[in-house]
Coordinates of N, CA, C and O in Angstrom, one line a residue:
X1 N 21.1 13.1 -9.0 CA 20.2 12.0 -8.5 C 19.7 12.4 -7.1 O 20.4 12.9 -6.3
X2 N 18.4 12.0 -6.9 CA 17.7 12.4 -5.6 C 18.2 11.4 -4.5 O 18.0 11.8 -3.3
X3 N 18.8 10.3 -4.8 CA 19.2 9.4 -3.8 C 20.4 8.5 -4.3 O 20.4 8.2 -5.5
X4 N 21.3 8.2 -3.4 CA 22.4 7.3 -3.8 C 21.9 5.8 -3.8 O 22.6 4.9 -4.3
X5 N 20.7 5.5 -3.3 CA 20.2 4.1 -3.2 C 19.7 3.7 -4.6 O 19.0 4.5 -5.3
X6 N 20.0 2.5 -4.9 CA 19.5 1.9 -6.2 C 18.0 1.8 -6.2 O 17.3 1.9 -7.3
X7 N 17.4 1.5 -5.1 CA 15.9 1.3 -5.0 C 15.4 2.5 -4.2 O 15.7 2.6 -3.0
X8 N 14.6 3.3 -4.8 CA 14.1 4.5 -4.1 C 13.2 4.2 -2.9 O 13.0 5.0 -2.0
X9 N 12.6 3.0 -2.9 CA 11.7 2.5 -1.9 C 12.4 2.2 -0.6 O 11.7 1.9 0.4
X10 N 13.7 2.2 -0.5 CA 14.4 1.8 0.7 C 14.7 3.0 1.6 O 15.5 2.8 2.6
X11 N 14.1 4.1 1.4 CA 14.3 5.3 2.3 C 13.0 6.0 2.5 O 12.1 5.8 1.7
X12 N 12.9 6.7 3.5 CA 11.7 7.5 3.8 C 11.9 8.9 3.1 O 12.9 9.6 3.3
X13 N 10.9 9.2 2.3 CA 10.9 10.5 1.5 C 10.0 11.5 2.2 O 9.2 11.2 3.0
X14 N 10.2 12.8 1.8 CA 9.5 13.9 2.5 C 8.0 13.7 2.3 O 7.2 14.0 3.2
X15 N 7.5 13.2 1.2 CA 6.1 13.0 1.0 C 5.5 12.0 2.0 O 4.4 12.2 2.4
X16 N 6.3 11.0 2.4 CA 5.8 10.1 3.4 C 5.6 10.8 4.8 O 4.7 10.6 5.5
X17 N 6.5 11.7 5.1 CA 6.4 12.5 6.3 C 5.2 13.4 6.3 O 4.5 13.5 7.3
X18 N 5.0 14.1 5.1 CA 3.9 15.0 5.0 C 2.6 14.2 5.1 O 1.6 14.7 5.7
X19 N 2.5 13.1 4.4 CA 1.3 12.3 4.4 C 1.0 11.8 5.8 O -0.2 11.8 6.3
X20 N 2.0 11.4 6.5 CA 1.8 10.9 7.9 C 1.3 12.0 8.8 O 0.4 11.9 9.6
X21 N 1.9 13.2 8.6 CA 1.4 14.4 9.4 C -0.1 14.7 9.1 O -0.9 15.0 9.9
X22 N -0.4 14.6 7.8 CA -1.8 14.7 7.4 C -2.7 13.7 8.1 O -3.8 14.1 8.5
X23 N -2.3 12.5 8.1 CA -3.1 11.4 8.8 C -3.3 11.7 10.3 O -4.4 11.5 10.8
X24 N -2.3 12.3 10.9 CA -2.5 12.6 12.3 C -3.5 13.8 12.5 O -4.1 13.9 13.6
X25 N -3.7 14.5 11.5 CA -4.7 15.6 11.5 C -6.0 15.3 10.8 O -6.8 16.2 10.5
X26 N -6.2 14.0 10.4 CA -7.3 13.6 9.5 C -8.7 14.0 10.0 O -9.5 14.3 9.2
X27 N -8.9 14.0 11.3 CA -10.3 14.3 11.8 C -10.7 15.7 11.3 O -11.9 15.9 11.0
X28 N -9.8 16.7 11.3 CA -10.1 18.0 10.9 C -10.0 18.2 9.4 O -10.5 19.2 8.8
X29 N -9.4 17.3 8.6 CA -9.2 17.5 7.2 C -10.0 16.5 6.3 O -10.2 16.8 5.1
X30 N -10.4 15.4 6.8 CA -11.1 14.4 5.9 C -12.6 14.4 6.2 O -13.1 14.7 7.3
X31 N -13.4 14.1 5.2 CA -14.9 14.0 5.4 C -15.2 12.9 6.3 O -14.4 11.9 6.4
X32 N -16.3 13.0 7.1 CA -16.6 12.0 8.1 C -16.6 10.5 7.6 O -16.2 9.6 8.3
X33 N -17.1 10.3 6.4 CA -17.1 8.9 5.9 C -15.8 8.3 5.7 O -15.7 7.1 5.6
X34 N -14.7 9.1 5.7 CA -13.3 8.5 5.6 C -12.6 8.4 6.9 O -11.5 8.0 7.0
X35 N -13.3 8.7 8.0 CA -12.7 8.7 9.3 C -13.1 7.4 10.0 O -12.4 7.0 11.0
X36 N -14.1 6.6 9.6 CA -14.5 5.4 10.2 C -13.3 4.4 10.4 O -12.6 4.1 9.4
X37 N -13.2 4.0 11.6 CA -12.1 3.0 11.9 C -12.3 1.7 11.1 O -11.3 1.0 10.9
X38 N -13.5 1.4 10.8 CA -13.8 0.1 10.1 C -13.4 0.1 8.6 O -13.4 -1.0 8.0
X39 N -13.0 1.2 8.1 CA -12.6 1.3 6.7 C -11.4 0.6 6.4 O -10.5 0.4 7.2
X40 N -11.3 0.1 5.1 CA -10.0 -0.5 4.6 C -9.3 0.6 3.7 O -9.9 1.3 3.0
X41 N -8.0 0.5 3.8 CA -7.2 1.5 3.1 C -6.1 0.8 2.3 O -5.5 -0.2 2.8
X42 N -5.8 1.3 1.1 CA -4.8 0.8 0.3 C -3.7 1.9 0.1 O -4.0 3.0 -0.1
X43 N -2.4 1.5 0.3 CA -1.4 2.4 0.0 C -0.6 2.0 -1.2 O -0.1 0.8 -1.2
X44 N -0.4 2.9 -2.1 CA 0.4 2.6 -3.3 C 1.8 3.1 -3.1 O 2.0 4.2 -2.7
X45 N 2.8 2.2 -3.5 CA 4.2 2.6 -3.3 C 4.6 2.8 -1.9 O 5.1 3.9 -1.5
X46 N 4.4 1.8 -1.1 CA 4.6 1.9 0.4 C 6.1 2.2 0.8 O 6.4 2.7 1.9
X47 N 7.0 1.7 0.0 CA 8.4 1.9 0.3 C 8.7 1.2 1.7 O 8.5 0.1 1.9
X48 N 9.2 2.0 2.6 CA 9.6 1.5 3.9 C 8.4 1.1 4.8 O 8.6 0.4 5.8
X49 N 7.2 1.5 4.4 CA 6.0 1.1 5.1 C 5.6 2.2 6.2 O 4.6 2.0 6.9
X50 N 6.3 3.3 6.2 CA 6.1 4.3 7.2 C 4.7 4.8 7.2 O 4.0 4.9 8.3
X51 N 4.2 5.2 6.1 CA 2.8 5.8 6.0 C 1.8 4.7 6.4 O 0.8 5.0 7.1
X52 N 1.9 3.5 5.9 CA 1.0 2.4 6.2 C 1.0 2.1 7.7 O -0.1 1.8 8.3
X53 N 2.1 2.2 8.3 CA 2.2 1.9 9.8 C 1.4 3.0 10.5 O 0.7 2.7 11.5
X54 N 1.6 4.3 10.1 CA 0.9 5.4 10.7 C -0.6 5.2 10.5 O -1.4 5.3 11.4
X55 N -1.0 4.8 9.3 CA -2.4 4.5 8.9 C -3.0 3.4 9.8 O -4.2 3.4 10.2
X56 N -2.2 2.4 10.2 CA -2.6 1.3 11.0 C -3.0 1.8 12.4 O -3.6 1.0 13.1
X57 N -2.7 3.0 12.8 CA -3.1 3.5 14.1 C -4.6 4.0 14.0 O -5.2 4.1 15.0
X58 N -5.0 4.2 12.8 CA -6.3 4.9 12.6 C -7.4 4.0 12.0 O -8.6 4.2 12.2
X59 N -7.0 3.0 11.1 CA -8.0 2.2 10.4 C -7.7 0.7 10.7 O -6.6 0.3 11.0
X60 N -8.7 -0.1 10.5 CA -8.6 -1.5 10.9 C -7.9 -2.4 9.9 O -7.4 -3.4 10.3
X61 N -7.9 -2.0 8.6 CA -7.3 -2.9 7.6 C -6.5 -2.1 6.6 O -7.1 -1.3 5.9
X62 N -5.2 -2.2 6.6 CA -4.4 -1.5 5.6 C -3.6 -2.5 4.8 O -3.1 -3.5 5.3
X63 N -3.6 -2.2 3.5 CA -2.8 -3.0 2.5 C -1.7 -2.1 2.0 O -2.0 -1.1 1.3
X64 N -0.4 -2.5 2.3 CA 0.7 -1.7 1.8 C 1.2 -2.4 0.5 O 1.3 -3.6 0.4
X65 N 1.4 -1.6 -0.6 CA 1.8 -2.2 -1.8 C 3.1 -1.6 -2.4 O 3.3 -0.4 -2.2
X66 N 3.9 -2.4 -3.0 CA 5.0 -1.9 -3.8 C 5.4 -3.0 -4.8 O 4.7 -4.1 -4.7
X67 N 6.4 -2.8 -5.6 CA 6.6 -3.8 -6.7 C 7.9 -4.6 -6.5 O 8.1 -5.7 -7.0
X68 N 8.9 -4.1 -5.7 CA 10.1 -4.7 -5.6 C 10.2 -5.6 -4.3 O 9.8 -5.1 -3.2
X69 N 10.6 -6.8 -4.4 CA 10.6 -7.7 -3.3 C 11.5 -7.3 -2.1 O 11.2 -7.5 -1.0
X70 N 12.6 -6.7 -2.4 CA 13.5 -6.1 -1.3 C 12.8 -5.0 -0.6 O 12.8 -5.0 0.7
X71 N 12.1 -4.2 -1.3 CA 11.3 -3.1 -0.7 C 10.1 -3.7 0.2 O 9.9 -3.3 1.3
X72 N 9.5 -4.7 -0.4 CA 8.4 -5.4 0.3 C 8.9 -6.1 1.6 O 8.2 -6.0 2.7
X73 N 10.0 -6.7 1.5 CA 10.6 -7.3 2.7 C 10.9 -6.3 3.8 O 10.6 -6.5 5.0
X74 N 11.4 -5.1 3.4 CA 11.7 -4.0 4.4 C 10.4 -3.5 5.0 O 10.3 -3.3 6.2
X75 N 9.4 -3.3 4.2 CA 8.1 -2.8 4.7 C 7.5 -3.8 5.7 O 7.1 -3.4 6.7
X76 N 7.6 -5.1 5.3 CA 7.0 -6.1 6.2 C 7.8 -6.2 7.5 O 7.2 -6.3 8.6
X77 N 9.1 -6.1 7.4 CA 10.0 -6.0 8.7 C 9.6 -4.9 9.5 O 9.4 -5.0 10.8
X78 N 9.4 -3.7 8.9 CA 9.0 -2.5 9.7 C 7.6 -2.6 10.3 O 7.4 -2.2 11.4
X79 N 6.7 -3.3 9.6 CA 5.4 -3.5 10.2 C 5.5 -4.4 11.4 O 4.9 -4.1 12.4
X80 N 6.3 -5.5 11.3 CA 6.5 -6.4 12.4 C 7.1 -5.7 13.6 O 6.7 -5.8 14.8
X81 N 8.1 -4.9 13.3 CA 8.9 -4.2 14.4 C 8.0 -3.1 15.1 O 8.2 -2.7 16.2
X82 N 7.0 -2.6 14.4 CA 6.1 -1.6 14.9 C 4.7 -2.1 15.3 O 3.8 -1.3 15.5
X83 N 4.5 -3.4 15.4 CA 3.2 -3.9 15.7 C 2.6 -3.4 16.9 O 1.4 -3.2 17.0
X84 N 3.4 -3.0 17.9 CA 2.8 -2.4 19.2 C 2.1 -1.1 18.9 O 1.3 -0.6 19.7
X85 N 2.4 -0.4 17.8 CA 1.9 0.9 17.5 C 0.7 0.8 16.5 O 0.2 1.9 16.1
X86 N 0.4 -0.4 16.0 CA -0.6 -0.6 15.0 C -1.8 -1.1 15.7 O -1.7 -2.1 16.4
X87 N -3.0 -0.5 15.5 CA -4.2 -1.0 16.1 C -5.0 -1.9 15.2 O -5.8 -2.7 15.6
X88 N -4.8 -1.7 13.9 CA -5.5 -2.6 12.9 C -4.6 -3.6 12.3 O -3.6 -4.0 12.9
X89 N -5.1 -4.2 11.2 CA -4.3 -5.2 10.5 C -3.6 -4.5 9.3 O -4.2 -3.8 8.6
X90 N -2.3 -4.8 9.2 CA -1.5 -4.2 8.1 C -0.8 -5.4 7.4 O -0.1 -6.2 8.1
X91 N -1.1 -5.5 6.1 CA -0.5 -6.6 5.3 C 0.3 -5.9 4.2 O 0.0 -4.8 3.8
X92 N 1.3 -6.6 3.7 CA 2.1 -6.1 2.6 C 1.9 -7.0 1.4 O 1.9 -8.3 1.5
X93 N 1.6 -6.4 0.2 CA 1.3 -7.1 -1.0 C 2.0 -6.5 -2.2 O 2.3 -5.3 -2.2
X94 N 2.3 -7.4 -3.1 CA 3.0 -6.9 -4.4 C 2.0 -6.2 -5.3 O 0.9 -6.8 -5.5
X95 N 2.4 -5.1 -5.8 CA 1.5 -4.4 -6.8 C 2.4 -3.6 -7.8 O 3.2 -2.7 -7.3
X96 N 2.4 -4.0 -9.0 CA 3.1 -3.2 -10.1 C 2.1 -2.6 -11.0 O 1.4 -3.3 -11.7
X97 N 1.9 -1.3 -10.8 CA 0.8 -0.6 -11.5 C 1.0 -0.6 -13.0 O 0.1 -0.4 -13.8
X98 N 2.2 -1.0 -13.5 CA 2.5 -1.0 -14.9 C 2.1 -2.4 -15.5 O 2.2 -2.6 -16.7
X99 N 1.6 -3.3 -14.7 CA 1.2 -4.6 -15.2 C -0.3 -4.9 -14.8 O -0.9 -4.0 -14.3
X100 N -0.8 -6.1 -15.1 CA -2.1 -6.4 -14.8 C -2.3 -6.3 -13.3 O -1.5 -6.8 -12.5
X101 N -3.4 -5.6 -12.8 CA -3.6 -5.4 -11.4 C -4.1 -6.7 -10.8 O -4.8 -7.5 -11.4
X102 N -3.7 -6.9 -9.5 CA -4.1 -8.2 -8.9 C -5.5 -8.6 -8.9 O -5.9 -9.7 -9.0
X103 N -6.4 -7.6 -8.7 CA -7.8 -7.8 -8.7 C -8.4 -8.1 -10.0 O -9.6 -8.5 -10.2
X104 N -7.6 -7.9 -11.1 CA -8.0 -8.3 -12.5 C -7.5 -9.7 -12.8 O -7.9 -10.2 -13.9
X105 N -6.8 -10.3 -12.0 CA -6.2 -11.6 -12.3 C -7.1 -12.7 -11.8 O -8.0 -12.5 -10.9
X106 N -7.0 -13.9 -12.3 CA -7.8 -15.1 -11.9 C -7.6 -15.3 -10.4 O -6.6 -14.9 -9.8
X107 N -8.6 -15.9 -9.8 CA -8.6 -16.2 -8.3 C -7.4 -17.1 -8.1 O -6.9 -17.8 -8.9
X108 N -6.9 -17.2 -6.8 CA -5.8 -18.0 -6.5 C -6.0 -19.5 -6.7 O -5.1 -20.2 -7.0
X109 N -7.3 -19.9 -6.7 CA -7.6 -21.3 -7.0 C -7.3 -21.6 -8.5 O -7.1 -22.8 -8.9
X110 N -7.4 -20.6 -9.3 CA -7.1 -20.8 -10.8 C -5.7 -20.5 -11.2 O -5.3 -20.7 -12.3
X111 N -4.9 -19.9 -10.3 CA -3.6 -19.4 -10.6 C -2.6 -20.6 -10.6 O -2.8 -21.6 -10.1
X112 N -1.4 -20.3 -11.2 CA -0.3 -21.3 -11.3 C 0.4 -21.4 -9.9 O 1.0 -20.4 -9.5
X113 N 0.3 -22.5 -9.2 CA 0.9 -22.6 -7.9 C 2.4 -22.3 -7.9 O 3.0 -21.9 -7.0
X114 N 3.1 -22.5 -9.1 CA 4.5 -22.3 -9.2 C 4.9 -20.8 -9.1 O 6.0 -20.4 -8.9
X115 N 3.9 -19.9 -9.3 CA 4.2 -18.5 -9.2 C 3.7 -17.8 -7.9 O 3.7 -16.6 -7.8
X116 N 3.3 -18.6 -7.0 CA 2.9 -18.0 -5.7 C 4.1 -17.5 -4.9 O 5.2 -18.0 -5.0
X117 N 3.9 -16.4 -4.2 CA 4.9 -15.9 -3.3 C 4.2 -15.2 -2.1 O 3.0 -15.1 -2.1
X118 N 5.0 -14.9 -1.1 CA 4.4 -14.4 0.1 C 3.7 -13.0 -0.1 O 3.0 -12.6 0.8
X119 N 4.0 -12.3 -1.2 CA 3.4 -11.0 -1.4 C 2.2 -11.1 -2.3 O 1.6 -10.0 -2.6
X120 N 1.8 -12.3 -2.7 CA 0.7 -12.4 -3.7 C -0.6 -12.1 -3.0 O -0.9 -12.4 -1.9
X121 N -1.5 -11.5 -3.8 CA -2.8 -11.2 -3.3 C -3.7 -12.4 -3.3 O -3.7 -13.2 -4.2
X122 N -4.4 -12.7 -2.2 CA -5.2 -13.8 -2.1 C -6.7 -13.4 -2.4 O -6.9 -12.2 -2.6
X123 N -7.6 -14.3 -2.4 CA -9.0 -14.0 -2.7 C -9.6 -13.0 -1.7 O -10.4 -12.1 -2.1
X124 N -9.2 -13.1 -0.5 CA -9.7 -12.2 0.6 C -9.3 -10.8 0.3 O -10.0 -9.8 0.4
X125 N -8.0 -10.6 0.0 CA -7.4 -9.3 -0.3 C -8.2 -8.7 -1.5 O -8.6 -7.5 -1.5
X126 N -8.4 -9.5 -2.6 CA -9.1 -9.0 -3.8 C -10.6 -8.6 -3.4 O -11.0 -7.5 -3.9
X127 N -11.3 -9.4 -2.6 CA -12.6 -9.0 -2.2 C -12.6 -7.7 -1.4 O -13.5 -6.9 -1.6
X128 N -11.6 -7.6 -0.5 CA -11.5 -6.5 0.3 C -11.3 -5.2 -0.5 O -12.0 -4.2 -0.4
X129 N -10.5 -5.3 -1.5 CA -10.2 -4.2 -2.4 C -11.5 -3.8 -3.2 O -11.9 -2.7 -3.2
X130 N -12.1 -4.8 -3.7 CA -13.3 -4.5 -4.5 C -14.5 -4.0 -3.7 O -15.3 -3.2 -4.2
X131 N -14.6 -4.4 -2.5 CA -15.8 -4.0 -1.7 C -15.6 -3.0 -0.6 O -16.5 -2.3 -0.2
X132 N -14.4 -3.0 0.0 CA -14.2 -2.2 1.2 C -13.3 -1.0 1.2 O -13.3 -0.2 2.1
X133 N -12.3 -1.0 0.2 CA -11.4 0.1 0.2 C -12.1 1.4 -0.2 O -12.8 1.5 -1.2
X134 N -12.0 2.4 0.7 CA -12.6 3.7 0.5 C -11.6 4.8 0.3 O -11.9 5.9 0.0
X135 N -10.3 4.4 0.7 CA -9.3 5.4 0.7 C -8.0 4.8 0.1 O -7.6 3.7 0.5
X136 N -7.4 5.5 -0.8 CA -6.1 5.1 -1.4 C -5.1 6.2 -1.0 O -5.3 7.3 -1.4
X137 N -4.0 5.8 -0.3 CA -3.0 6.7 0.1 C -1.9 6.6 -1.0 O -1.4 5.5 -1.3
X138 N -1.4 7.8 -1.4 CA -0.3 7.9 -2.4 C 0.6 9.0 -2.0 O 0.3 10.1 -2.1
X139 N 1.8 8.6 -1.6 CA 2.8 9.6 -1.2 C 4.1 9.2 -2.0 O 4.5 8.0 -1.9
X140 N 4.7 10.1 -2.7 CA 5.9 9.8 -3.5 C 5.8 8.6 -4.4 O 6.7 7.8 -4.5
X141 N 4.7 8.5 -5.1 CA 4.4 7.3 -5.9 C 4.7 7.7 -7.4 O 5.1 6.9 -8.2
X142 N 4.3 8.9 -7.8 CA 4.4 9.3 -9.2 C 5.7 10.0 -9.5 O 5.7 11.2 -9.9
X143 N 6.8 9.3 -9.4 CA 8.1 9.9 -9.6 C 8.7 9.6 -11.0 O 9.7 10.1 -11.4
X144 N 8.0 8.8 -11.8 CA 8.6 8.4 -13.1 C 7.4 8.4 -14.1 O 6.3 8.0 -13.8
X145 N 7.8 8.9 -15.3 CA 6.7 9.1 -16.3 C 5.9 7.8 -16.6 O 4.7 7.8 -16.8
X146 N 6.6 6.6 -16.7 CA 5.9 5.4 -17.1 C 5.0 5.0 -16.0 O 3.9 4.4 -16.2
X147 N 5.3 5.2 -14.7 CA 4.5 4.9 -13.6 C 3.3 5.8 -13.6 O 2.1 5.4 -13.4
X148 N 3.5 7.1 -13.8 CA 2.4 8.1 -13.8 C 1.4 7.7 -14.9 O 0.2 7.7 -14.7
X149 N 1.9 7.4 -16.1 CA 1.0 7.0 -17.2 C 0.2 5.8 -16.9 O -1.0 5.8 -17.1
X150 N 0.8 4.8 -16.3 CA 0.1 3.5 -15.9 C -0.9 3.8 -14.9 O -2.1 3.3 -14.9
X151 N -0.6 4.7 -13.9 CA -1.5 5.1 -12.8 C -2.8 5.8 -13.5 O -3.9 5.4 -13.1
X152 N -2.5 6.7 -14.3 CA -3.7 7.4 -15.0 C -4.5 6.5 -15.8 O -5.7 6.6 -15.8
X153 N -3.9 5.5 -16.5 CA -4.7 4.6 -17.3 C -5.6 3.7 -16.4 O -6.7 3.3 -16.9
X154 N -5.3 3.5 -15.1 CA -6.1 2.7 -14.3 C -7.2 3.5 -13.5 O -8.0 2.9 -12.8
X155 N -7.2 4.8 -13.7 CA -8.2 5.6 -13.0 C -9.6 5.3 -13.6 O -9.7 5.1 -14.8
X156 N -10.6 5.3 -12.8 CA -12.0 5.1 -13.4 C -12.5 6.2 -14.3 O -12.1 7.3 -14.2

């Protein structure tokens, strides 16, 4: 087993360290249209939130996503603890790539209020994803065959 932890998202993996190092070098590695500070960024499988916190130093709006509520709580706690190092807005949202994607679901005004939670996507998040996300960060996300299959099915 790669980890003694029951939830793989509760630890920082090497891919997160490599992705963060890449982000610190982004000006020399990314095309100019992806360097704009005004851009919105989505991170899939945020785990501890490490990569998203680093991304928050470079872009104005970051959405960190994962599917487990314990992992989301940890990521949110780490965002709060590192707020002094974040220049943009970083929010934590639930996303399970193996289910219906949040932006494919009815607007929150049409949803069942009994199913709302703090990690739920709101209409602003959905509009931001549809209109403003130009970069999706993925580090250590495709570790399981069913997740990989679901991810590929959602590619345009």
